[in-house]
């Protein structure tokens, strides 16, 4: 028996919005420590890794490890039927071929359940090695989304250059070029508005704007985003999900041939 | 033009 309950459907709606741009379908691996999902996008350029810890749910029970392959478009149709303040419960029997989403209104007067067929997905799991990154940037998630959106008008690629003074985002193309520099915050009044840089050595890397823009669909989940970079290895874009886990995106850099 | 790498080339298949 698997059962996981969240007191507000908003979190699950936001999590789904954060991944469905990149993934059509994905396997939710459930065990007694929580729910994990790892999947590459169709073109195998980026990797999505989601962790929802058991202790972050209002109720969590998973008697046997369970892998639930879901069509995220179908899941989105179901989640659309939930009000933000509904309680949402996911339920499945052991070895089930369906999962049930149950929504309960706050006053308990409306209860809906939606049963969705599960899929057998043949997904490759990748081992991500522990890495000491040359630069780690923490910045407001809204600011990062704005920069990706603005600069993607000027080119397909975004260059991120990080030094201890700050981080510079650049794009260029037919129109011309655009640069946005963010200085490291000197005095932190509001932590969520700070730009913090931990630098071992400076890094300049180039990434496809299209994927960065997809990652920023996770912005409603949290105030701050963390970018971890080292030369010629994938960028990690991490959004923490308060009290329950995180979604991480790994993006392969563009490299000169 | 820089070439786009495949994410799989950086991580090991489990």
PDB file of C-alpha atoms in Angstrom:
ATOM      1  CA  UNK A   1       0.000   0.000   0.000  1.00  0.00           C
ATOM      2  CA  UNK A   2       1.229   3.481  -0.933  1.00  0.00           C
ATOM      3  CA  UNK A   3      -0.388   6.635   0.404  1.00  0.00           C
ATOM      4  CA  UNK A   4       0.990  10.185   0.423  1.00  0.00           C
ATOM      5  CA  UNK A   5      -1.007  13.201   1.556  1.00  0.00           C
ATOM      6  CA  UNK A   6      -0.301  16.917   1.244  1.00  0.00           C
ATOM      7  CA  UNK A   7      -2.511  19.483   2.959  1.00  0.00           C
ATOM      8  CA  UNK A   8      -2.373  21.806  -0.025  1.00  0.00           C
ATOM      9  CA  UNK A   9      -2.554  20.799  -3.668  1.00  0.00           C
ATOM     10  CA  UNK A  10      -0.506  23.876  -4.585  1.00  0.00           C
ATOM     11  CA  UNK A  11       2.817  22.176  -3.909  1.00  0.00           C
ATOM     12  CA  UNK A  12       2.074  19.246  -6.200  1.00  0.00           C
ATOM     13  CA  UNK A  13       0.684  21.573  -8.889  1.00  0.00           C
ATOM     14  CA  UNK A  14       3.863  23.650  -8.774  1.00  0.00           C
ATOM     15  CA  UNK A  15       6.086  20.553  -8.849  1.00  0.00           C
ATOM     16  CA  UNK A  16       4.234  19.288 -11.904  1.00  0.00           C
ATOM     17  CA  UNK A  17       4.509  22.679 -13.626  1.00  0.00           C
ATOM     18  CA  UNK A  18       8.245  22.573 -12.918  1.00  0.00           C
ATOM     19  CA  UNK A  19       8.815  19.308 -14.778  1.00  0.00           C
ATOM     20  CA  UNK A  20       6.135  18.939 -17.449  1.00  0.00           C
ATOM     21  CA  UNK A  21       7.765  21.383 -19.841  1.00  0.00           C
ATOM     22  CA  UNK A  22      10.776  19.074 -20.174  1.00  0.00           C
ATOM     23  CA  UNK A  23       9.230  15.661 -19.626  1.00  0.00           C
ATOM     24  CA  UNK A  24       6.220  14.025 -21.271  1.00  0.00           C
ATOM     25  CA  UNK A  25       6.313  11.104 -18.908  1.00  0.00           C
ATOM     26  CA  UNK A  26       8.338  10.048 -15.896  1.00  0.00           C
ATOM     27  CA  UNK A  27       8.613   7.360 -13.256  1.00  0.00           C
ATOM     28  CA  UNK A  28       7.902   8.292  -9.640  1.00  0.00           C
ATOM     29  CA  UNK A  29      10.002   5.932  -7.517  1.00  0.00           C
ATOM     30  CA  UNK A  30       8.465   5.584  -4.078  1.00  0.00           C
ATOM     31  CA  UNK A  31      10.027   3.997  -1.021  1.00  0.00           C
ATOM     32  CA  UNK A  32       9.799   4.551   2.716  1.00  0.00           C
ATOM     33  CA  UNK A  33      12.072   7.594   2.574  1.00  0.00           C
ATOM     34  CA  UNK A  34       9.948   9.415   0.004  1.00  0.00           C
ATOM     35  CA  UNK A  35       9.393   9.952  -3.701  1.00  0.00           C
ATOM     36  CA  UNK A  36      12.164  10.360  -6.259  1.00  0.00           C
ATOM     37  CA  UNK A  37      12.057  11.046  -9.958  1.00  0.00           C
ATOM     38  CA  UNK A  38      14.940  11.191 -12.378  1.00  0.00           C
ATOM     39  CA  UNK A  39      14.524  11.608 -16.112  1.00  0.00           C
ATOM     40  CA  UNK A  40      16.240  13.086 -19.141  1.00  0.00           C
ATOM     41  CA  UNK A  41      14.351  15.330 -21.527  1.00  0.00           C
ATOM     42  CA  UNK A  42      13.602  13.878 -24.965  1.00  0.00           C
ATOM     43  CA  UNK A  43      16.752  15.268 -26.552  1.00  0.00           C
ATOM     44  CA  UNK A  44      19.000  14.037 -23.694  1.00  0.00           C
ATOM     45  CA  UNK A  45      20.494  17.471 -23.113  1.00  0.00           C
ATOM     46  CA  UNK A  46      19.116  17.988 -19.613  1.00  0.00           C
ATOM     47  CA  UNK A  47      18.261  15.821 -16.626  1.00  0.00           C
ATOM     48  CA  UNK A  48      15.537  16.457 -14.058  1.00  0.00           C
ATOM     49  CA  UNK A  49      15.912  15.132 -10.519  1.00  0.00           C
ATOM     50  CA  UNK A  50      13.077  15.545  -8.024  1.00  0.00           C
ATOM     51  CA  UNK A  51      13.115  14.548  -4.364  1.00  0.00           C
ATOM     52  CA  UNK A  52      10.070  14.714  -2.077  1.00  0.00           C
ATOM     53  CA  UNK A  53      10.950  13.447   1.398  1.00  0.00           C
ATOM     54  CA  UNK A  54       8.484  11.304   3.328  1.00  0.00           C
ATOM     55  CA  UNK A  55       8.717  13.625   6.375  1.00  0.00           C
ATOM     56  CA  UNK A  56       7.493  16.557   4.275  1.00  0.00           C
ATOM     57  CA  UNK A  57       4.109  14.920   3.673  1.00  0.00           C
ATOM     58  CA  UNK A  58       1.238  15.228   6.138  1.00  0.00           C
ATOM     59  CA  UNK A  59       0.841  11.492   5.899  1.00  0.00           C
ATOM     60  CA  UNK A  60       3.163   9.071   4.152  1.00  0.00           C
ATOM     61  CA  UNK A  61       3.049   5.314   3.928  1.00  0.00           C
ATOM     62  CA  UNK A  62       4.928   3.091   1.506  1.00  0.00           C
ATOM     63  CA  UNK A  63       4.993  -0.596   2.452  1.00  0.00           C
ATOM     64  CA  UNK A  64       6.844  -1.757  -0.642  1.00  0.00           C
ATOM     65  CA  UNK A  65       9.065   0.039  -3.139  1.00  0.00           C
ATOM     66  CA  UNK A  66       6.886   1.156  -6.000  1.00  0.00           C
ATOM     67  CA  UNK A  67       7.727   2.620  -9.419  1.00  0.00           C
ATOM     68  CA  UNK A  68       4.854   4.532 -10.933  1.00  0.00           C
ATOM     69  CA  UNK A  69       5.266   5.531 -14.573  1.00  0.00           C
ATOM     70  CA  UNK A  70       3.013   8.493 -15.266  1.00  0.00           C
ATOM     71  CA  UNK A  71       2.049  10.496 -18.302  1.00  0.00           C
ATOM     72  CA  UNK A  72       2.586  14.029 -17.027  1.00  0.00           C
ATOM     73  CA  UNK A  73       0.050  15.496 -19.452  1.00  0.00           C
ATOM     74  CA  UNK A  74      -2.613  13.217 -17.977  1.00  0.00           C
ATOM     75  CA  UNK A  75      -1.465  14.044 -14.447  1.00  0.00           C
ATOM     76  CA  UNK A  76      -1.715  17.750 -15.290  1.00  0.00           C
ATOM     77  CA  UNK A  77      -5.328  17.280 -16.449  1.00  0.00           C
ATOM     78  CA  UNK A  78      -6.111  15.702 -13.085  1.00  0.00           C
ATOM     79  CA  UNK A  79      -4.230  18.285 -10.999  1.00  0.00           C
ATOM     80  CA  UNK A  80      -6.135  21.056 -12.792  1.00  0.00           C
ATOM     81  CA  UNK A  81      -9.277  19.657 -11.132  1.00  0.00           C
ATOM     82  CA  UNK A  82      -7.888  20.367  -7.643  1.00  0.00           C
ATOM     83  CA  UNK A  83      -8.336  23.685  -5.886  1.00  0.00           C
ATOM     84  CA  UNK A  84      -5.117  25.094  -4.473  1.00  0.00           C
ATOM     85  CA  UNK A  85      -6.287  24.666  -0.880  1.00  0.00           C
ATOM     86  CA  UNK A  86      -7.591  21.128  -1.373  1.00  0.00           C
ATOM     87  CA  UNK A  87      -5.881  18.311   0.465  1.00  0.00           C
ATOM     88  CA  UNK A  88      -4.403  15.904  -2.084  1.00  0.00           C
ATOM     89  CA  UNK A  89      -3.771  12.229  -1.453  1.00  0.00           C
ATOM     90  CA  UNK A  90      -2.010   9.874  -3.879  1.00  0.00           C
ATOM     91  CA  UNK A  91      -2.848   6.218  -3.343  1.00  0.00           C
ATOM     92  CA  UNK A  92      -1.829   2.957  -4.995  1.00  0.00           C
ATOM     93  CA  UNK A  93      -1.985  -0.703  -4.094  1.00  0.00           C
ATOM     94  CA  UNK A  94       1.191  -2.806  -4.237  1.00  0.00           C
ATOM     95  CA  UNK A  95       1.826  -3.913  -7.839  1.00  0.00           C
ATOM     96  CA  UNK A  96      -1.032  -1.712  -9.003  1.00  0.00           C
ATOM     97  CA  UNK A  97      -1.433  -0.529 -12.568  1.00  0.00           C
ATOM     98  CA  UNK A  98      -3.313   2.593 -11.515  1.00  0.00           C
ATOM     99  CA  UNK A  99      -2.825   5.465  -9.076  1.00  0.00           C
ATOM    100  CA  UNK A 100      -5.644   7.400  -7.421  1.00  0.00           C
ATOM    101  CA  UNK A 101      -5.531  11.135  -6.752  1.00  0.00           C
ATOM    102  CA  UNK A 102      -8.049  12.166  -4.112  1.00  0.00           C
ATOM    103  CA  UNK A 103      -8.898  15.823  -3.501  1.00  0.00           C
ATOM    104  CA  UNK A 104     -10.750  16.972  -0.389  1.00  0.00           C
ATOM    105  CA  UNK A 105     -12.041  20.507   0.043  1.00  0.00           C
ATOM    106  CA  UNK A 106     -11.132  22.333   3.249  1.00  0.00           C
ATOM    107  CA  UNK A 107     -14.642  21.985   4.677  1.00  0.00           C
ATOM    108  CA  UNK A 108     -14.617  18.259   3.763  1.00  0.00           C
ATOM    109  CA  UNK A 109     -17.869  18.721   1.833  1.00  0.00           C
ATOM    110  CA  UNK A 110     -16.424  17.914  -1.583  1.00  0.00           C
ATOM    111  CA  UNK A 111     -14.354  14.812  -2.189  1.00  0.00           C
ATOM    112  CA  UNK A 112     -13.165  13.892  -5.697  1.00  0.00           C
ATOM    113  CA  UNK A 113     -11.099  10.989  -6.852  1.00  0.00           C
ATOM    114  CA  UNK A 114      -9.370  10.456 -10.163  1.00  0.00           C
ATOM    115  CA  UNK A 115      -7.866   7.141 -11.117  1.00  0.00           C
ATOM    116  CA  UNK A 116      -5.037   7.254 -13.641  1.00  0.00           C
ATOM    117  CA  UNK A 117      -3.502   4.372 -15.556  1.00  0.00           C
ATOM    118  CA  UNK A 118       0.186   3.843 -14.900  1.00  0.00           C
ATOM    119  CA  UNK A 119       2.728   3.188 -17.650  1.00  0.00           C
ATOM    120  CA  UNK A 120       5.711   0.891 -17.885  1.00  0.00           C
ATOM    121  CA  UNK A 121       8.528   3.251 -18.741  1.00  0.00           C
ATOM    122  CA  UNK A 122      11.908   1.932 -19.668  1.00  0.00           C
ATOM    123  CA  UNK A 123      13.954   4.709 -18.152  1.00  0.00           C
ATOM    124  CA  UNK A 124      17.681   4.903 -17.846  1.00  0.00           C
ATOM    125  CA  UNK A 125      18.957   5.942 -14.423  1.00  0.00           C
ATOM    126  CA  UNK A 126      22.137   7.977 -14.362  1.00  0.00           C
ATOM    127  CA  UNK A 127      24.596   8.096 -11.471  1.00  0.00           C
ATOM    128  CA  UNK A 128      25.503  11.690 -10.651  1.00  0.00           C
ATOM    129  CA  UNK A 129      28.926  11.918  -9.018  1.00  0.00           C
ATOM    130  CA  UNK A 130      29.570  14.191  -6.032  1.00  0.00           C
ATOM    131  CA  UNK A 131      31.262  17.285  -7.453  1.00  0.00           C
ATOM    132  CA  UNK A 132      33.052  20.228  -5.862  1.00  0.00           C
ATOM    133  CA  UNK A 133      31.892  23.067  -8.033  1.00  0.00           C
ATOM    134  CA  UNK A 134      34.195  25.970  -8.964  1.00  0.00           C
ATOM    135  CA  UNK A 135      31.353  28.495  -8.507  1.00  0.00           C
ATOM    136  CA  UNK A 136      28.071  28.369  -6.628  1.00  0.00           C
ATOM    137  CA  UNK A 137      25.691  31.283  -7.095  1.00  0.00           C
ATOM    138  CA  UNK A 138      22.590  31.811  -4.988  1.00  0.00           C
ATOM    139  CA  UNK A 139      20.218  34.472  -6.280  1.00  0.00           C
ATOM    140  CA  UNK A 140      16.524  35.365  -6.342  1.00  0.00           C
ATOM    141  CA  UNK A 141      14.662  32.809  -8.461  1.00  0.00           C
ATOM    142  CA  UNK A 142      12.499  35.552 -10.014  1.00  0.00           C
ATOM    143  CA  UNK A 143      15.606  37.461 -11.076  1.00  0.00           C
ATOM    144  CA  UNK A 144      17.099  34.390 -12.728  1.00  0.00           C
ATOM    145  CA  UNK A 145      13.823  33.750 -14.588  1.00  0.00           C
ATOM    146  CA  UNK A 146      13.720  37.369 -15.742  1.00  0.00           C
ATOM    147  CA  UNK A 147      17.325  37.249 -16.984  1.00  0.00           C
ATOM    148  CA  UNK A 148      16.769  34.000 -18.914  1.00  0.00           C
ATOM    149  CA  UNK A 149      13.590  35.381 -20.466  1.00  0.00           C
ATOM    150  CA  UNK A 150      15.119  38.747 -21.391  1.00  0.00           C
ATOM    151  CA  UNK A 151      18.368  37.422 -22.823  1.00  0.00           C
ATOM    152  CA  UNK A 152      16.781  34.601 -24.820  1.00  0.00           C
ATOM    153  CA  UNK A 153      15.425  37.328 -27.128  1.00  0.00           C
ATOM    154  CA  UNK A 154      18.975  38.041 -28.284  1.00  0.00           C
ATOM    155  CA  UNK A 155      20.389  34.595 -28.935  1.00  0.00           C
ATOM    156  CA  UNK A 156      19.933  30.870 -28.538  1.00  0.00           C
ATOM    157  CA  UNK A 157      22.810  30.630 -26.068  1.00  0.00           C
ATOM    158  CA  UNK A 158      23.433  32.226 -22.712  1.00  0.00           C
ATOM    159  CA  UNK A 159      26.970  32.714 -21.467  1.00  0.00           C
ATOM    160  CA  UNK A 160      27.368  32.707 -17.684  1.00  0.00           C
ATOM    161  CA  UNK A 161      30.605  34.187 -16.391  1.00  0.00           C
ATOM    162  CA  UNK A 162      31.172  33.995 -12.652  1.00  0.00           C
ATOM    163  CA  UNK A 163      33.918  35.725 -10.701  1.00  0.00           C
ATOM    164  CA  UNK A 164      34.101  36.603  -7.014  1.00  0.00           C
ATOM    165  CA  UNK A 165      32.833  40.138  -7.740  1.00  0.00           C
ATOM    166  CA  UNK A 166      29.683  38.954  -9.425  1.00  0.00           C
ATOM    167  CA  UNK A 167      28.007  36.993 -12.155  1.00  0.00           C
ATOM    168  CA  UNK A 168      27.501  38.135 -15.743  1.00  0.00           C
ATOM    169  CA  UNK A 169      24.918  36.746 -18.147  1.00  0.00           C
ATOM    170  CA  UNK A 170      25.394  37.465 -21.869  1.00  0.00           C
ATOM    171  CA  UNK A 171      23.694  36.664 -25.136  1.00  0.00           C
ATOM    172  CA  UNK A 172      24.332  37.788 -28.696  1.00  0.00           C
ATOM    173  CA  UNK A 173      22.796  37.318 -32.114  1.00  0.00           C
ATOM    174  CA  UNK A 174      21.422  39.140 -35.149  1.00  0.00           C
ATOM    175  CA  UNK A 175      20.023  42.059 -33.136  1.00  0.00           C
ATOM    176  CA  UNK A 176      23.236  42.689 -31.246  1.00  0.00           C
ATOM    177  CA  UNK A 177      24.368  41.729 -27.798  1.00  0.00           C
ATOM    178  CA  UNK A 178      23.071  41.951 -24.243  1.00  0.00           C
ATOM    179  CA  UNK A 179      24.828  41.726 -20.888  1.00  0.00           C
ATOM    180  CA  UNK A 180      23.429  41.642 -17.373  1.00  0.00           C
ATOM    181  CA  UNK A 181      25.807  41.894 -14.440  1.00  0.00           C
ATOM    182  CA  UNK A 182      24.782  41.100 -10.894  1.00  0.00           C
ATOM    183  CA  UNK A 183      27.110  42.111  -8.100  1.00  0.00           C
ATOM    184  CA  UNK A 184      27.424  40.012  -4.997  1.00  0.00           C
ATOM    185  CA  UNK A 185      25.248  41.431  -2.217  1.00  0.00           C
ATOM    186  CA  UNK A 186      27.348  43.210   0.387  1.00  0.00           C
ATOM    187  CA  UNK A 187      24.831  43.578   3.191  1.00  0.00           C
ATOM    188  CA  UNK A 188      22.060  41.069   3.487  1.00  0.00           C
ATOM    189  CA  UNK A 189      18.866  42.665   4.761  1.00  0.00           C
ATOM    190  CA  UNK A 190      16.517  40.215   3.152  1.00  0.00           C
ATOM    191  CA  UNK A 191      18.039  36.805   2.565  1.00  0.00           C
ATOM    192  CA  UNK A 192      15.642  35.991  -0.278  1.00  0.00           C
ATOM    193  CA  UNK A 193      16.859  39.023  -2.256  1.00  0.00           C
ATOM    194  CA  UNK A 194      20.567  38.322  -1.844  1.00  0.00           C
ATOM    195  CA  UNK A 195      23.069  37.356  -4.516  1.00  0.00           C
ATOM    196  CA  UNK A 196      25.714  35.166  -2.871  1.00  0.00           C
ATOM    197  CA  UNK A 197      28.737  33.735  -4.677  1.00  0.00           C
ATOM    198  CA  UNK A 198      31.006  30.996  -3.393  1.00  0.00           C
ATOM    199  CA  UNK A 199      33.949  30.852  -5.772  1.00  0.00           C
ATOM    200  CA  UNK A 200      36.965  28.539  -5.890  1.00  0.00           C
ATOM    201  CA  UNK A 201      37.931  29.699  -9.386  1.00  0.00           C
ATOM    202  CA  UNK A 202      36.247  31.810 -12.066  1.00  0.00           C
ATOM    203  CA  UNK A 203      34.095  29.996 -14.607  1.00  0.00           C
ATOM    204  CA  UNK A 204      32.645  30.876 -18.016  1.00  0.00           C
ATOM    205  CA  UNK A 205      30.144  28.465 -19.523  1.00  0.00           C
ATOM    206  CA  UNK A 206      27.660  28.516 -22.405  1.00  0.00           C
ATOM    207  CA  UNK A 207      24.167  27.012 -22.224  1.00  0.00           C
ATOM    208  CA  UNK A 208      21.092  26.739 -24.435  1.00  0.00           C
ATOM    209  CA  UNK A 209      18.496  29.365 -23.407  1.00  0.00           C
ATOM    210  CA  UNK A 210      15.617  27.058 -24.271  1.00  0.00           C
ATOM    211  CA  UNK A 211      16.426  24.683 -21.415  1.00  0.00           C
ATOM    212  CA  UNK A 212      17.187  27.417 -18.894  1.00  0.00           C
ATOM    213  CA  UNK A 213      13.768  28.905 -19.630  1.00  0.00           C
ATOM    214  CA  UNK A 214      12.162  25.510 -19.016  1.00  0.00           C
ATOM    215  CA  UNK A 215      13.965  25.234 -15.651  1.00  0.00           C
ATOM    216  CA  UNK A 216      12.534  28.576 -14.564  1.00  0.00           C
ATOM    217  CA  UNK A 217       9.044  27.018 -14.589  1.00  0.00           C
ATOM    218  CA  UNK A 218      10.072  25.961 -11.052  1.00  0.00           C
ATOM    219  CA  UNK A 219      10.280  29.594  -9.915  1.00  0.00           C
ATOM    220  CA  UNK A 220       6.937  29.581  -8.014  1.00  0.00           C
ATOM    221  CA  UNK A 221       8.325  26.840  -5.745  1.00  0.00           C
ATOM    222  CA  UNK A 222      10.833  29.026  -3.892  1.00  0.00           C
ATOM    223  CA  UNK A 223      12.476  32.442  -3.463  1.00  0.00           C
ATOM    224  CA  UNK A 224      16.054  31.507  -4.255  1.00  0.00           C
ATOM    225  CA  UNK A 225      17.728  29.435  -6.946  1.00  0.00           C
ATOM    226  CA  UNK A 226      21.210  27.932  -6.742  1.00  0.00           C
ATOM    227  CA  UNK A 227      23.473  27.595  -9.792  1.00  0.00           C
ATOM    228  CA  UNK A 228      26.484  25.271  -9.445  1.00  0.00           C
ATOM    229  CA  UNK A 229      29.142  25.443 -12.146  1.00  0.00           C
ATOM    230  CA  UNK A 230      32.515  24.001 -13.091  1.00  0.00           C
ATOM    231  CA  UNK A 231      34.273  24.159 -16.433  1.00  0.00           C
ATOM    232  CA  UNK A 232      32.981  21.668 -18.994  1.00  0.00           C
ATOM    233  CA  UNK A 233      30.591  19.844 -16.667  1.00  0.00           C
ATOM    234  CA  UNK A 234      26.796  20.159 -16.455  1.00  0.00           C
ATOM    235  CA  UNK A 235      25.294  23.175 -14.732  1.00  0.00           C
ATOM    236  CA  UNK A 236      23.088  22.338 -11.744  1.00  0.00           C
ATOM    237  CA  UNK A 237      20.072  24.588 -11.213  1.00  0.00           C
ATOM    238  CA  UNK A 238      18.478  23.817  -7.860  1.00  0.00           C
ATOM    239  CA  UNK A 239      15.144  24.963  -6.476  1.00  0.00           C
ATOM    240  CA  UNK A 240      14.427  23.948  -2.892  1.00  0.00           C
ATOM    241  CA  UNK A 241      10.856  23.057  -2.068  1.00  0.00           C
ATOM    242  CA  UNK A 242      10.167  24.229   1.460  1.00  0.00           C
ATOM    243  CA  UNK A 243      10.123  21.485   4.097  1.00  0.00           C
ATOM    244  CA  UNK A 244       9.851  18.657   1.593  1.00  0.00           C
ATOM    245  CA  UNK A 245      12.693  18.465  -0.917  1.00  0.00           C
ATOM    246  CA  UNK A 246      14.073  19.930  -4.112  1.00  0.00           C
ATOM    247  CA  UNK A 247      14.025  19.860  -7.875  1.00  0.00           C
ATOM    248  CA  UNK A 248      17.407  19.912  -9.618  1.00  0.00           C
ATOM    249  CA  UNK A 249      18.053  20.379 -13.294  1.00  0.00           C
ATOM    250  CA  UNK A 250      21.335  19.339 -14.886  1.00  0.00           C
ATOM    251  CA  UNK A 251      22.196  20.954 -18.203  1.00  0.00           C
ATOM    252  CA  UNK A 252      25.063  19.872 -20.430  1.00  0.00           C
ATOM    253  CA  UNK A 253      27.155  22.857 -21.500  1.00  0.00           C
ATOM    254  CA  UNK A 254      27.849  23.845 -25.075  1.00  0.00           C
ATOM    255  CA  UNK A 255      31.497  23.191 -25.798  1.00  0.00           C
ATOM    256  CA  UNK A 256      33.735  24.408 -28.608  1.00  0.00           C
ATOM    257  CA  UNK A 257      34.605  21.561 -30.947  1.00  0.00           C
TER     258      UNK A 257
ATOM    259  CA  UNK B   1      29.324  27.771 -33.010  1.00  0.00           C
ATOM    260  CA  UNK B   2      29.624  25.683 -29.859  1.00  0.00           C
ATOM    261  CA  UNK B   3      28.192  22.205 -30.014  1.00  0.00           C
ATOM    262  CA  UNK B   4      25.553  20.954 -27.599  1.00  0.00           C
ATOM    263  CA  UNK B   5      26.675  17.992 -25.509  1.00  0.00           C
ATOM    264  CA  UNK B   6      24.480  15.082 -24.487  1.00  0.00           C
ATOM    265  CA  UNK B   7      23.921  14.956 -20.697  1.00  0.00           C
ATOM    266  CA  UNK B   8      24.485  11.200 -20.731  1.00  0.00           C
ATOM    267  CA  UNK B   9      28.145  11.676 -21.657  1.00  0.00           C
ATOM    268  CA  UNK B  10      28.780  13.254 -18.230  1.00  0.00           C
ATOM    269  CA  UNK B  11      27.096  10.713 -15.977  1.00  0.00           C
ATOM    270  CA  UNK B  12      27.358   6.965 -15.637  1.00  0.00           C
ATOM    271  CA  UNK B  13      24.464   4.686 -16.395  1.00  0.00           C
ATOM    272  CA  UNK B  14      23.376   2.877 -13.237  1.00  0.00           C
TER     273      UNK B  14
END
